[in-house]
Amino acid sequence: MKIVIDGMGGDNAPKSNVEGAVKAIKEYNVDLIITGDKDILEKEFANYEFDKSKLEIVHTTEIIENEDKPVKAIRSKKDSSMVVALRLVKEGKADAVISAGNTGALLAGGLFVVGRIKGIDRPCLCPAIPNAKKGMTLIADGGANADCKPKNLVEFAGMSNIYAKKVLGLNSPKIALANVGIEEGKGNDLVKKSYEELKNIDVNFIGNVEARDVINAYTDIIVCDGFTGNILLKSTEGVAMSVMGLLKETFLSSTKGKIGAMLLKDDLKKLKSFMDYAEYGGAPLLGVNGGVIKAHGSSDSRAIKNAVNQGIKFAQGNVVEDIKEFIKTMESSEEKE
Amino acid sequence: MKIVIDGMGGDNAPKSNVEGAVKAIKEYNVDLIITGDKDILEKEFANYEFDKSKLEIVHTTEIIENEDKPVKAIRSKKDSSMVVALRLVKEGKADAVISAGNTGALLAGGLFVVGRIKGIDRPCLCPAIPNAKKGMTLIADGGANADCKPKNLVEFAGMSNIYAKKVLGLNSPKIALANVGIEEGKGNDLVKKSYEELKNIDVNFIGNVEARDVINAYTDIIVCDGFTGNILLKSTEGVAMSVMGLLKETFLSSTKGKIGAMLLKDDLKKLKSFMDYAEYGGAPLLGVNGGVIKAHGSSDSRAIKNAVNQGIKFAQGNVVEDIKEFIKTMESSEEKE
């Protein structure tokens, strides 16, 4: 097995990517490829001691920037660290790619370079958000598809179910629809129709979940269109950050507050680390012909290392093969109808 | 001017409603009507001293419960405190109605009893959420319409603009579209088309806002379909509550934490009160022929009093007349095209 890291993607590239690669080699004894400018990468790796036989650097001359238009960038920057990394997966030379670069470009590259699994209409991004039970909840789709049909949400449910089992080790992941109320029959056209279809597939579908309860971990996976998924993810992030900010401000506004905050320093740090996205690695793009893991743009070396671990489990768990099986079952049940 | 309170609606009815009515009479010297069981209400009012000439009790025999199906309840419980209160607005005997009862029923009652303003396709609910600048941000639509067309979002923008000017006293309220990115061209079909149309109407449209920034008060009003609005509102509420809960748990897990929390007690209370929905009264239903204010189901007397104040400003500001003017302008510009 081999995992490839897009060496030049992300706000902290290549430093965090290189350090993350070294940590991953040490911790998982994994064979890695890293794409990017060979000189720059070699210079960075020179700062670390590790088993060099586990690493291959593939030289590339271009970088896809955050400002680049996704589809155009994938098509025109053929020798970018991202496109070359994706191509290595396509060609079977690597089992999974980790990139902290331009999200839109990675989604486009997943589709155009790695390619969709036959039968899958829309691949989905499947990020995790921390929940109040100190675990994580998956969002499928977390932002790849703004407009969806019920068929897409069914695919998201099936694919994220496999990912949760194989990569997160959940036994029978609970799957719920993001909705405006818990009763069946609530919501917009899309969720009403999807509800009906989700009842008929072989996943542990528990019904609707309200946005208020997303953080309460009543469910392992939340299924929704990518627009709703993005709203859920980003509002959770925004509100958590904002409440922490207000808290700080409130504490610093009085002497008593300052003393109290000093006493609570360690506890507050603990709380902040629980809300830390780096802990959870990256978000897989499910439904393409290989492992594609999107790490957060601001990933530090720990986030990159954790994303490599996801890539390893993704490959070991044969997630792609299982998704192919799932879509076959879906197609044969459609034929029967 | 007269405001009518649905005396039996809400989790704390009739006690909070009665106490809220008394507070409103004292603070605003307003003429109030309250609907509900006369014996029960009179007994409650007997606990307070206030100017009884400012109050009229209209006896009703039925109550719409939270479990009741909205449309059915409005049609079958004709002598309920909610329907009678709505009818008083319809008949011009009251200028606005305040209800903390069944939200769906109040929305249905707004449509079927009070009636839509001619030309308005879909009335919208317009709740406020607290923001990090210790003000509030309006959400239009906050949950009345799960499926929307661009035309609806344009109406929501126009109506909430008038409400923000007349009731909240904002000079030129900033209006943004809830979206997955700030750049024009982002999002689902609905927001892409709505963006185009919002540029052409006479409001202070500032473009897109990401869910992460909803709480940061970059905008006064957020326009979206009611499904997205509900997701935004409830996820904000859920995450804020959850972070406060985790905070408490973290503090109580160590002796140092407990001492610190004791010192910070007042500051934490201040923070909690900032996130307190009661502070902001209720959410108006915009686009019906009169003032209809939905107070939170768990409203205390202060929330009811604040909602009465909203009703007063709604009537004084001639919000309904202004919405009629707005829709005329929209129609004449459509004819020109």
XYZ file of C-alpha atoms in Angstrom:
674
model
C 0.000 0.000 0.000
C 1.057 3.528 -0.803
C -0.374 6.907 0.143
C 0.452 10.064 -1.798
C 0.544 13.535 -0.242
C 0.018 16.686 -2.316
C 3.170 18.334 -0.989
C 2.395 21.884 -2.054
C -1.310 22.111 -1.134
C -2.537 23.981 1.946
C -1.896 27.203 3.842
C 1.099 25.716 5.674
C 2.617 23.826 2.751
C 5.127 22.412 2.288
C 6.301 22.586 5.932
C 3.281 20.948 7.610
C 2.917 18.431 4.779
C 6.551 17.361 5.113
C 6.419 17.196 8.901
C 3.109 15.322 8.682
C 4.671 12.845 6.251
C 7.578 12.198 8.614
C 5.204 11.692 11.546
C 3.066 9.302 9.490
C 6.076 7.212 8.413
C 7.199 6.947 12.028
C 3.774 6.191 13.456
C 2.266 3.937 10.782
C 5.361 2.624 8.985
C 3.578 3.519 5.759
C 5.090 3.934 2.273
C 4.565 7.499 1.140
C 4.865 9.458 -2.069
C 4.929 13.237 -1.932
C 4.482 15.511 -4.949
C 6.009 18.954 -5.323
C 9.165 20.883 -6.072
C 11.942 18.380 -5.399
C 14.519 20.935 -4.223
C 12.151 22.591 -1.787
C 10.848 19.282 -0.462
C 14.301 17.735 -0.038
C 15.429 20.786 1.890
C 12.427 20.468 4.213
C 12.873 16.721 4.745
C 16.538 17.333 5.627
C 15.296 18.759 8.936
C 14.024 15.360 10.082
C 15.426 11.930 10.778
C 13.303 9.087 9.464
C 13.443 5.942 7.329
C 14.096 7.430 3.887
C 13.327 4.128 2.138
C 9.658 4.745 2.989
C 9.503 7.988 0.994
C 9.475 8.818 -2.701
C 9.440 12.402 -3.934
C 7.767 12.961 -7.309
C 8.887 16.248 -8.774
C 6.215 18.650 -10.064
C 6.556 22.184 -11.394
C 3.167 23.790 -10.790
C 0.956 24.636 -7.816
C -2.816 25.050 -7.758
C -3.519 28.118 -5.644
C -6.609 28.779 -3.521
C -7.600 31.576 -5.886
C -7.497 29.338 -8.978
C -10.774 28.386 -10.649
C -11.168 24.677 -9.810
C -12.030 23.083 -13.133
C -9.728 25.329 -15.128
C -6.844 24.685 -12.730
C -7.235 20.895 -12.958
C -7.315 21.068 -16.756
C -4.493 23.555 -17.270
C -2.034 22.799 -14.476
C -1.288 19.235 -15.506
C 2.055 19.222 -13.729
C 0.737 20.601 -10.432
C 1.412 18.723 -7.198
C -2.335 18.075 -6.872
C -3.037 16.780 -10.372
C 0.058 14.545 -10.378
C -0.943 13.137 -6.971
C -4.441 12.416 -8.246
C -3.006 10.777 -11.367
C -0.912 8.422 -9.217
C -4.164 7.195 -7.645
C -5.848 6.911 -11.021
C -2.926 4.818 -12.310
C -2.973 2.556 -9.269
C 0.484 3.708 -8.134
C -1.023 5.026 -4.909
C -4.084 3.888 -2.972
C -5.137 7.247 -1.632
C -4.217 10.926 -1.961
C -4.164 13.509 0.828
C -4.457 17.172 -0.135
C -4.896 20.321 1.940
C -5.111 22.423 -1.219
C -7.968 24.168 -3.073
C -11.143 22.245 -2.143
C -13.002 22.912 -5.367
C -10.009 21.817 -7.417
C -9.656 18.589 -5.439
C -13.359 17.827 -5.970
C -13.006 18.547 -9.688
C -9.806 16.510 -9.832
C -11.494 13.633 -8.036
C -14.122 13.599 -10.788
C -11.981 14.338 -13.849
C -8.654 12.717 -12.968
C -9.528 9.817 -10.642
C -13.021 9.372 -12.072
C -16.408 8.424 -10.679
C -17.300 4.899 -9.673
C -19.625 3.561 -12.387
C -23.232 3.928 -11.281
C -22.575 6.707 -8.765
C -24.360 9.852 -9.926
C -22.672 12.321 -7.562
C -19.656 11.734 -5.324
C -19.945 13.469 -1.946
C -17.569 15.099 0.479
C -17.869 13.622 3.941
C -16.345 15.819 6.667
C -16.729 15.214 10.404
C -17.779 17.754 13.001
C -17.029 17.384 16.700
C -20.082 16.633 18.798
C -21.010 17.164 22.424
C -20.226 13.539 23.257
C -16.618 14.227 22.291
C -16.904 12.068 19.214
C -17.588 13.138 15.686
C -20.555 13.242 13.382
C -20.202 12.804 9.624
C -21.951 15.129 7.192
C -22.745 13.628 3.781
C -22.731 15.725 1.630
C -20.564 18.377 3.253
C -20.466 20.655 0.245
C -19.698 18.932 -3.066
C -23.209 19.160 -4.554
C -25.301 22.296 -4.025
C -28.369 20.900 -5.795
C -29.379 17.292 -5.197
C -32.063 14.742 -6.037
C -33.340 12.048 -3.642
C -31.252 9.482 -5.568
C -28.124 11.448 -4.599
C -28.997 11.492 -0.904
C -29.539 7.739 -1.032
C -26.079 7.333 -2.538
C -24.600 9.625 0.136
C -26.205 7.462 2.827
C -24.917 4.231 1.338
C -21.389 5.500 0.786
C -20.972 7.238 4.136
C -22.337 4.127 5.831
C -19.505 2.071 4.307
C -16.914 4.720 5.203
C -18.124 4.928 8.814
C -17.921 1.159 9.170
C -14.595 0.622 7.459
C -12.618 3.726 8.428
C -14.205 4.801 11.708
C -14.930 1.275 12.880
C -18.586 1.863 13.694
C -20.688 -1.254 13.805
C -24.058 -0.101 12.565
C -23.781 3.654 12.026
C -26.969 5.604 12.686
C -28.015 7.710 9.717
C -30.413 10.650 9.913
C -31.720 13.255 7.481
C -31.066 16.902 8.356
C -34.528 18.418 8.635
C -36.653 21.156 10.188
C -38.502 18.746 12.473
C -38.232 15.140 13.551
C -41.632 13.967 12.322
C -41.910 12.127 9.010
C -43.488 14.388 6.378
C -41.616 17.508 7.530
C -39.250 19.488 5.353
C -38.766 20.479 1.746
C -39.531 18.334 -1.288
C -36.039 16.873 -1.393
C -36.027 15.550 2.171
C -39.612 14.308 2.034
C -38.852 12.188 -1.026
C -35.444 11.120 0.281
C -37.030 9.979 3.554
C -39.198 7.525 1.645
C -36.243 6.116 -0.276
C -33.919 5.889 2.722
C -36.417 3.634 4.471
C -35.924 1.081 1.712
C -32.162 0.690 1.652
C -29.999 -1.461 3.874
C -28.665 1.144 6.314
C -29.571 2.003 9.911
C -31.829 4.946 8.997
C -33.228 6.534 12.174
C -35.317 9.330 10.609
C -34.904 13.104 10.813
C -32.574 15.166 12.976
C -33.071 18.865 13.685
C -30.154 21.248 13.252
C -30.329 22.007 16.974
C -29.411 18.387 17.702
C -26.636 17.911 15.163
C -24.106 18.575 17.902
C -25.819 16.217 20.343
C -24.607 13.048 18.635
C -28.008 11.380 18.349
C -26.781 10.110 15.012
C -23.414 9.095 13.506
C -24.112 10.376 10.004
C -26.211 13.273 8.807
C -27.397 13.049 5.214
C -28.276 16.232 3.321
C -27.655 18.137 0.106
C -24.269 19.860 -0.060
C -25.736 23.345 0.384
C -27.379 22.377 3.670
C -24.271 20.450 4.699
C -22.081 23.490 4.187
C -24.509 25.667 6.175
C -24.488 23.131 9.027
C -20.715 22.765 9.093
C -19.879 26.419 8.870
C -22.513 27.624 11.282
C -21.288 25.085 13.847
C -17.743 26.317 13.356
C -18.766 29.987 13.438
C -20.922 29.797 16.538
C -18.405 27.698 18.512
C -15.607 30.150 17.699
C -17.815 33.109 18.468
C -18.998 31.824 21.854
C -15.379 31.117 22.812
C -14.487 34.658 21.731
C -17.311 36.211 23.745
C -16.291 34.127 26.712
C -12.771 35.457 26.542
C -14.032 39.008 26.213
C -16.406 38.564 29.135
C -13.640 37.160 31.332
C -11.183 39.916 30.511
C -13.725 42.639 31.279
C -13.290 42.385 35.070
C -10.471 41.684 37.535
C -12.443 38.849 39.076
C -12.966 37.501 35.592
C -9.257 37.632 34.856
C -8.380 35.701 37.991
C -11.094 33.143 37.265
C -9.905 32.746 33.682
C -6.334 32.171 34.890
C -7.510 29.369 37.135
C -9.492 27.892 34.247
C -6.742 28.217 31.656
C -6.067 24.487 31.329
C -9.736 23.583 31.272
C -10.446 26.138 28.588
C -7.577 24.757 26.538
C -9.061 21.281 26.854
C -12.394 22.597 25.621
C -10.769 24.365 22.706
C -8.850 21.268 21.697
C -12.063 19.279 21.650
C -13.387 21.678 19.050
C -10.176 21.359 17.086
C -10.752 20.239 13.524
C -7.145 19.057 13.091
C -7.876 16.206 15.465
C -10.208 14.636 12.956
C -7.962 14.598 9.886
C -9.731 15.253 6.625
C -12.896 14.650 4.654
C -13.025 11.813 2.117
C -14.508 12.325 -1.315
C -16.746 9.263 -1.585
C -17.812 7.828 -4.923
C -14.589 8.213 -6.907
C -12.333 5.359 -7.987
C -9.770 5.633 -5.200
C -9.069 7.307 -1.887
C -9.231 11.102 -2.052
C -8.956 12.814 1.336
C -9.394 16.572 1.655
C -7.456 17.888 4.642
C -8.408 21.294 6.098
C -6.672 24.186 4.335
C -5.019 25.244 7.559
C -3.843 21.713 8.424
C -0.857 21.408 10.707
C 1.406 18.364 10.648
C -0.865 16.469 13.041
C -3.859 16.996 10.744
C -1.814 15.753 7.768
C -0.642 12.732 9.745
C -4.220 11.930 10.797
C -5.391 12.301 7.201
C -2.709 9.807 6.107
C -4.111 7.412 8.692
C -7.565 7.872 7.172
C -6.101 7.116 3.755
C -4.521 3.923 5.092
C -7.781 2.721 6.630
C -9.671 3.729 3.495
C -7.412 1.529 1.381
C -7.226 -1.336 3.871
C -11.019 -1.299 4.258
C -11.597 -1.657 0.515
C -14.070 1.217 0.682
C -14.115 1.654 -3.094
C -14.906 -2.040 -3.665
C -17.695 -1.908 -1.080
C -19.199 1.158 -2.744
C -19.158 -0.714 -6.055
C -21.021 -3.579 -4.391
C -23.520 -1.143 -2.840
C -24.290 0.507 -6.161
C -24.764 -2.901 -7.813
C -27.336 -3.827 -5.167
C -29.083 -0.519 -5.700
C -29.203 -1.025 -9.450
C -30.510 -4.572 -9.207
C -33.246 -3.504 -6.781
C -34.229 -0.748 -9.221
C -34.470 -3.291 -12.012
C -36.731 -5.479 -9.920
C -39.185 -2.622 -9.303
C -54.217 51.250 18.778
C -54.912 47.862 20.258
C -52.776 44.746 20.587
C -54.311 41.325 21.226
C -52.525 38.534 23.124
C -53.397 34.868 22.590
C -53.864 34.239 26.302
C -53.707 30.451 26.205
C -50.798 29.925 23.763
C -47.323 28.892 24.908
C -45.644 26.550 27.352
C -46.111 28.968 30.256
C -49.635 30.110 29.414
C -51.667 31.677 30.786
C -49.374 32.830 33.648
C -46.573 34.382 31.554
C -49.047 35.828 29.076
C -51.026 37.520 31.848
C -47.934 38.808 33.618
C -46.511 39.967 30.278
C -49.760 41.804 29.541
C -49.632 43.595 32.900
C -45.992 44.577 32.324
C -46.818 45.868 28.831
C -49.746 47.976 30.077
C -47.514 49.510 32.755
C -44.527 50.110 30.495
C -46.185 51.155 27.231
C -49.637 52.363 28.436
C -51.055 50.256 25.603
C -54.652 49.061 25.185
C -54.689 45.273 25.245
C -57.137 42.513 24.447
C -56.445 39.017 25.713
C -58.260 35.908 24.501
C -58.862 32.794 26.580
C -60.965 31.270 29.334
C -62.410 34.279 31.157
C -62.522 32.651 34.614
C -58.938 31.441 34.432
C -57.639 34.744 33.061
C -59.534 36.878 35.607
C -58.143 34.771 38.415
C -54.606 35.288 37.073
C -55.037 39.030 36.587
C -56.327 39.324 40.171
C -52.706 38.777 41.277
C -51.616 42.111 39.802
C -52.408 45.764 40.253
C -52.718 47.699 37.020
C -55.033 50.038 35.087
C -57.929 47.696 34.303
C -59.428 50.144 31.803
C -56.548 49.237 29.474
C -57.558 45.577 29.311
C -60.370 43.674 27.652
C -60.767 39.931 28.081
C -62.441 38.114 25.177
C -63.748 34.751 26.347
C -62.859 31.691 24.252
C -63.563 28.026 24.909
C -60.881 26.152 22.957
C -57.099 25.887 22.950
C -54.816 24.902 20.075
C -52.212 22.548 21.506
C -48.650 22.078 20.299
C -49.542 18.576 19.131
C -52.449 19.764 16.957
C -52.061 19.605 13.171
C -51.766 23.289 12.165
C -54.224 23.657 9.297
C -56.773 21.306 10.811
C -56.585 23.098 14.161
C -57.172 26.529 12.595
C -60.155 25.190 10.634
C -61.778 23.173 13.394
C -61.037 25.126 16.579
C -62.875 28.278 15.596
C -63.348 29.376 19.191
C -59.735 28.873 20.223
C -57.808 31.713 21.846
C -55.503 31.819 18.793
C -58.137 31.864 16.054
C -60.258 34.448 17.871
C -57.188 36.650 18.384
C -56.330 36.375 14.680
C -59.922 37.205 13.760
C -59.771 40.405 15.840
C -56.848 41.506 13.661
C -58.668 40.507 10.471
C -61.717 42.542 11.563
C -59.607 45.581 12.394
C -60.474 45.380 16.098
C -56.795 44.875 16.927
C -53.672 46.052 15.100
C -51.444 43.114 15.947
C -51.641 39.722 17.620
C -49.017 38.141 19.867
C -49.016 34.356 20.248
C -46.582 31.958 21.892
C -48.695 28.995 20.728
C -48.268 26.338 18.016
C -46.007 27.920 15.361
C -47.430 26.007 12.414
C -50.975 26.895 13.459
C -50.106 30.582 13.777
C -48.552 30.546 10.299
C -51.629 28.805 8.899
C -53.894 31.194 10.794
C -51.961 34.168 9.458
C -52.688 32.936 5.944
C -56.247 31.656 6.332
C -57.703 33.977 8.970
C -55.816 37.264 8.598
C -55.026 36.706 4.906
C -52.122 37.467 2.587
C -51.376 40.937 1.319
C -52.438 41.006 -2.338
C -49.441 40.387 -4.574
C -47.347 38.655 -1.926
C -46.766 35.061 -2.999
C -45.414 33.736 0.310
C -45.429 35.450 3.707
C -42.266 34.793 5.715
C -41.386 34.386 9.350
C -38.678 36.774 10.422
C -36.983 35.779 13.697
C -33.863 37.425 15.102
C -30.766 35.653 16.341
C -28.274 37.228 18.710
C -24.969 38.086 17.097
C -21.426 38.548 18.362
C -21.789 42.337 18.317
C -24.516 41.962 20.944
C -27.168 43.018 18.484
C -29.465 40.831 16.467
C -29.601 39.549 12.928
C -32.902 38.883 11.179
C -33.493 35.668 9.239
C -36.016 35.925 6.390
C -37.429 33.297 5.943
C -36.919 31.673 9.321
C -39.032 28.627 8.555
C -42.422 29.348 6.989
C -41.572 28.115 3.468
C -39.457 25.006 2.998
C -39.359 25.272 -0.810
C -38.881 28.671 -2.404
C -38.449 30.391 -5.752
C -36.234 33.437 -6.397
C -39.380 35.599 -6.458
C -40.061 34.561 -2.851
C -36.581 35.488 -1.666
C -36.985 38.895 -3.298
C -40.228 39.390 -1.390
C -38.553 38.276 1.843
C -35.825 40.860 1.267
C -38.283 43.669 0.572
C -40.521 42.865 3.524
C -37.780 42.322 6.093
C -36.140 45.544 4.912
C -39.316 47.467 5.805
C -39.637 45.669 9.135
C -36.009 46.366 10.071
C -36.448 50.059 9.270
C -39.795 50.576 10.924
C -39.655 48.276 13.949
C -35.930 47.991 14.651
C -35.141 51.559 13.594
C -32.310 50.643 11.237
C -31.549 53.280 8.659
C -30.417 51.252 5.658
C -30.418 47.612 6.755
C -27.742 45.476 5.121
C -29.204 42.421 3.388
C -27.196 39.331 2.433
C -27.991 35.935 0.935
C -27.071 32.878 3.008
C -24.635 30.981 0.813
C -21.734 28.531 0.730
C -19.226 31.197 -0.337
C -19.111 34.962 -0.662
C -18.337 35.135 -4.384
C -21.139 35.804 -6.851
C -21.981 32.625 -8.764
C -21.628 30.340 -5.722
C -24.418 28.203 -4.343
C -27.440 26.278 -5.481
C -29.795 27.248 -8.297
C -32.105 29.147 -5.967
C -29.456 31.469 -4.540
C -27.719 32.010 -7.871
C -30.961 33.204 -9.466
C -32.021 35.147 -6.381
C -28.666 36.962 -6.335
C -29.370 38.338 -9.808
C -32.822 39.549 -8.825
C -31.765 41.049 -5.495
C -29.297 43.297 -7.293
C -32.216 44.930 -9.082
C -34.468 45.895 -6.183
C -34.252 48.942 -3.963
C -32.630 47.453 -0.861
C -29.090 47.589 0.506
C -28.059 44.175 -0.882
C -24.445 43.430 0.079
C -24.063 39.989 -1.555
C -23.520 36.584 0.010
C -22.783 35.668 3.613
C -21.324 32.333 4.686
C -22.948 30.428 7.543
C -19.727 30.822 9.516
C -20.257 34.599 9.552
C -23.951 34.719 10.346
C -23.082 35.336 13.986
C -20.515 38.025 13.133
C -23.105 40.665 12.272
C -21.666 41.592 8.889
C -25.266 41.971 7.797
C -28.544 43.011 9.443
C -30.762 40.640 7.487
C -30.066 37.202 6.056
C -32.310 36.138 3.202
C -32.815 32.433 2.492
C -35.451 29.772 1.937
C -37.244 28.662 5.104
C -35.485 25.288 5.199
C -32.055 26.916 5.259
C -33.313 29.559 7.709
C -34.478 26.896 10.124
C -31.149 25.064 9.840
C -29.264 28.297 10.552
C -31.427 29.287 13.509
C -31.486 25.919 15.171
C -27.851 25.100 14.646
C -26.890 28.458 16.164
C -29.117 27.731 19.152
C -27.875 24.145 19.470
C -24.172 24.907 19.269
C -24.358 27.883 21.658
C -26.227 25.789 24.235
C -23.873 22.892 23.752
C -20.682 24.926 24.145
C -22.091 26.470 27.331
C -22.912 22.970 28.572
C -19.430 21.663 27.800
C -17.972 24.694 29.503
C -19.923 23.971 32.660
C -18.897 20.320 32.546
C -15.244 21.262 32.020
C -15.324 23.698 34.943
C -16.958 21.262 37.325
C -14.442 18.522 36.522
C -11.696 20.007 38.750
C -11.460 21.885 42.055
C -9.547 24.698 40.402
C -12.268 24.802 37.772
C -14.977 25.048 40.412
C -13.276 27.966 42.131
C -12.721 29.702 38.820
C -16.338 29.181 37.813
C -17.502 30.650 41.122
C -15.477 33.782 40.476
C -16.888 33.981 36.961
C -20.493 33.326 37.924
C -21.745 36.833 37.156
C -19.794 37.054 33.915
C -21.123 33.717 32.738
C -24.655 34.865 33.550
C -24.094 37.971 31.458
C -22.942 35.807 28.571
C -25.933 33.533 28.915
C -28.355 36.448 28.992
C -26.847 37.767 25.780
C -27.780 34.509 24.116
C -31.235 34.724 25.628
C -33.970 34.605 23.010
C -36.550 36.164 25.357
C -34.695 39.459 25.112
C -35.644 39.795 21.488
C -39.390 39.228 21.746
C -40.902 37.361 18.843
C -40.763 36.813 15.110
C -43.191 38.702 12.857
C -45.035 36.930 10.063
C -44.473 39.374 7.205
C -46.787 39.553 4.209
C -50.162 39.094 5.918
C -52.770 41.813 6.328
C -51.943 42.816 9.899
C -49.413 42.366 12.655
C -48.829 38.721 13.584
C -45.976 38.168 16.040
C -44.853 34.670 16.985
C -43.356 34.656 20.466
C -41.078 31.742 21.454
C -43.023 28.757 22.837
C -41.189 29.005 26.140
C -41.736 32.773 26.456
C -41.648 34.232 29.945
C -43.489 37.439 30.831
C -40.575 39.581 29.633
C -40.627 37.904 26.203
C -44.385 38.503 25.962
C -43.949 42.133 27.004
C -41.202 42.618 24.415
C -43.363 40.999 21.746
C -46.181 43.436 22.598
C -43.699 46.255 22.071
C -42.868 44.800 18.654
C -46.587 44.717 17.866
C -46.926 48.377 18.860
C -44.022 49.445 16.654
C -45.309 47.248 13.827
C -48.664 49.035 13.901
C -47.218 52.521 14.457
C -44.744 51.980 11.614
C -47.478 51.087 9.123
C -45.473 48.044 8.087
C -48.424 46.483 6.251
C -49.024 49.650 4.201
C -45.342 49.857 3.319
C -45.306 46.230 2.182
C -48.312 46.994 -0.049
C -46.365 49.885 -1.572
C -43.314 47.667 -2.053
C -45.264 44.979 -3.868
C -46.882 47.602 -6.131
C -43.429 48.860 -7.124
C -42.334 45.282 -7.811
C -45.381 44.623 -9.975
C -45.003 47.821 -11.985
C -41.317 47.095 -12.621
C -42.278 43.600 -13.807
C -44.806 45.102 -16.210
C -42.165 47.420 -17.628
C -39.850 44.524 -18.421
